[in-house]
C-alpha positions as MATLAB code, in Angstrom:
seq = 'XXXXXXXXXXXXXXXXXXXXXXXXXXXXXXXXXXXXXXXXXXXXXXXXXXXXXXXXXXXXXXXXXXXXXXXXXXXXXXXXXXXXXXXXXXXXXXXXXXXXXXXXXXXXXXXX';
ca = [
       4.621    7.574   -5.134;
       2.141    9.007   -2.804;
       3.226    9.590    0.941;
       0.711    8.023    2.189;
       0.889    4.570    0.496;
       5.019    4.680    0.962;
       4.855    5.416    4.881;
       2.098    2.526    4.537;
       4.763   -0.143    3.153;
       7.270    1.186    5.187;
       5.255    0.111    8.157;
       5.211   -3.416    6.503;
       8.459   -3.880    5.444;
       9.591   -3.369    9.742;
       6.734   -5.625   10.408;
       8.081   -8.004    7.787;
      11.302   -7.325    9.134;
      10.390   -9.044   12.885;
       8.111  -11.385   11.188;
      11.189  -12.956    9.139;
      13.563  -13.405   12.605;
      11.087  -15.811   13.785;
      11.831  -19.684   13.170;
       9.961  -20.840    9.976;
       8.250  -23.223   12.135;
       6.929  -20.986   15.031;
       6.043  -17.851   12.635;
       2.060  -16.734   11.808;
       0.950  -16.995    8.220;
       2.104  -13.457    7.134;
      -1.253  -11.002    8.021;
      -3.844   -9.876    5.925;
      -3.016   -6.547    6.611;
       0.239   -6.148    4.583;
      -1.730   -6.751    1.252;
      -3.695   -3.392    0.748;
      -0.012   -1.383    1.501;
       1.599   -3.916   -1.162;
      -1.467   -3.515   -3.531;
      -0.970    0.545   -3.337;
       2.843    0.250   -4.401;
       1.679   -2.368   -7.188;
       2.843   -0.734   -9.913;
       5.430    1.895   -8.766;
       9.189    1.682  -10.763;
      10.764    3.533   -8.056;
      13.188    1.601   -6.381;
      13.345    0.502   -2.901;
      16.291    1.178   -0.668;
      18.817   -1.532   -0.001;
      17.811   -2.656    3.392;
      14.104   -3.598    2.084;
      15.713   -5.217   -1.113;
      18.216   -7.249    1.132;
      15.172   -8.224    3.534;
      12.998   -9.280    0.695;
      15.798  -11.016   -0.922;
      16.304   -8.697   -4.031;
      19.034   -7.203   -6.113;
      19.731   -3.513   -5.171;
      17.586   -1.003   -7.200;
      15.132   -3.317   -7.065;
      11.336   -1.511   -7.491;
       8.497   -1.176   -5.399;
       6.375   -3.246   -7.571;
       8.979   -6.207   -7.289;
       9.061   -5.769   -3.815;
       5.199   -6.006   -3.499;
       5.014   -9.040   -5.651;
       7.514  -10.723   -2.945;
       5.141   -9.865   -0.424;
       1.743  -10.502   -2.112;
       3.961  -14.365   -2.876;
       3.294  -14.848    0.365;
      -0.054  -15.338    0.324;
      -0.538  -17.863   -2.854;
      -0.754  -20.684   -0.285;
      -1.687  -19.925    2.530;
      -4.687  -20.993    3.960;
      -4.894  -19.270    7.097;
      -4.950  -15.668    8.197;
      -3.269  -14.327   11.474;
      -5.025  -12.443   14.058;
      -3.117   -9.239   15.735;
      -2.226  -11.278   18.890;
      -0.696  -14.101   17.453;
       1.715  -11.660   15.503;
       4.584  -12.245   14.870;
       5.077  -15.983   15.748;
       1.839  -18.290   16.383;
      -0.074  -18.423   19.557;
       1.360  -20.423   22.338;
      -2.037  -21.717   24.078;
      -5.246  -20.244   24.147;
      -4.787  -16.197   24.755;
      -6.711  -14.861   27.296;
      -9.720  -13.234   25.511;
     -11.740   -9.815   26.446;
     -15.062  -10.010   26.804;
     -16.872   -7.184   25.868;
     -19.918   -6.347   28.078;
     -22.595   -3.813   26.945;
     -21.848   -0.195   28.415;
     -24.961    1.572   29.096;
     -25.338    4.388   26.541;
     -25.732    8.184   27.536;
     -28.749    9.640   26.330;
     -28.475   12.808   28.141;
     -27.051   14.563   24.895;
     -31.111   13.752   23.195;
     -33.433   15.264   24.835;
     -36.846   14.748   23.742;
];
């Protein structure tokens, strides 16, 4: 397996890991982000360690690919997707939102 794409679903399997402590009823739809790191570990036979089979609910030895099925399962019905801030349980009220005003650019660097 590639580094890259296994430090990739290591990052989701501690995300999943927080995501799953939350009560059913007060957690996000799982985020839109985990499916490209479960897509990349699609088809890998290695097997994950215990800890990620035991979170996902697997049999020890259990592969990658199983494991990315579990999390890519997620996603069959839901109908929502979850933004960054209401991560890892839903949004209590409306969040207090940025806004973003125009910065005035620096055109000293072009010279005509």
């Amino acid at each position: 397996m590639h580094q890259a794409a296994r430090l990739e679903f290591e990052r989701v399997m501690e995300e999943f890991a927080r995501w799953r402590i939350v009560p059913a009823d007060e957690r996000s739809p799982a985020p839109a982000w985990w499916w490209g790191p479960a897509m990349a570990v699609f088809d890998d036979q290695e097997p994950m360690s215990r800890t990620w089979c035991s979170e996902l609910g697997l049999g020890d030895g259990t592969s990658f690919a199983e494991g990315a099925r579990n999390i890519l399962a997620l996603f069959v019905e839901q109908t929502s997707l979850t933004g960054p801030q209401d991560f890892p349980s839903k949004a209590e009220g409306d969040h207090d939102v940025r806004e973003l005003h125009p910065q005035p650019s620096d055109d000293s660097a072009f010279q005509p």
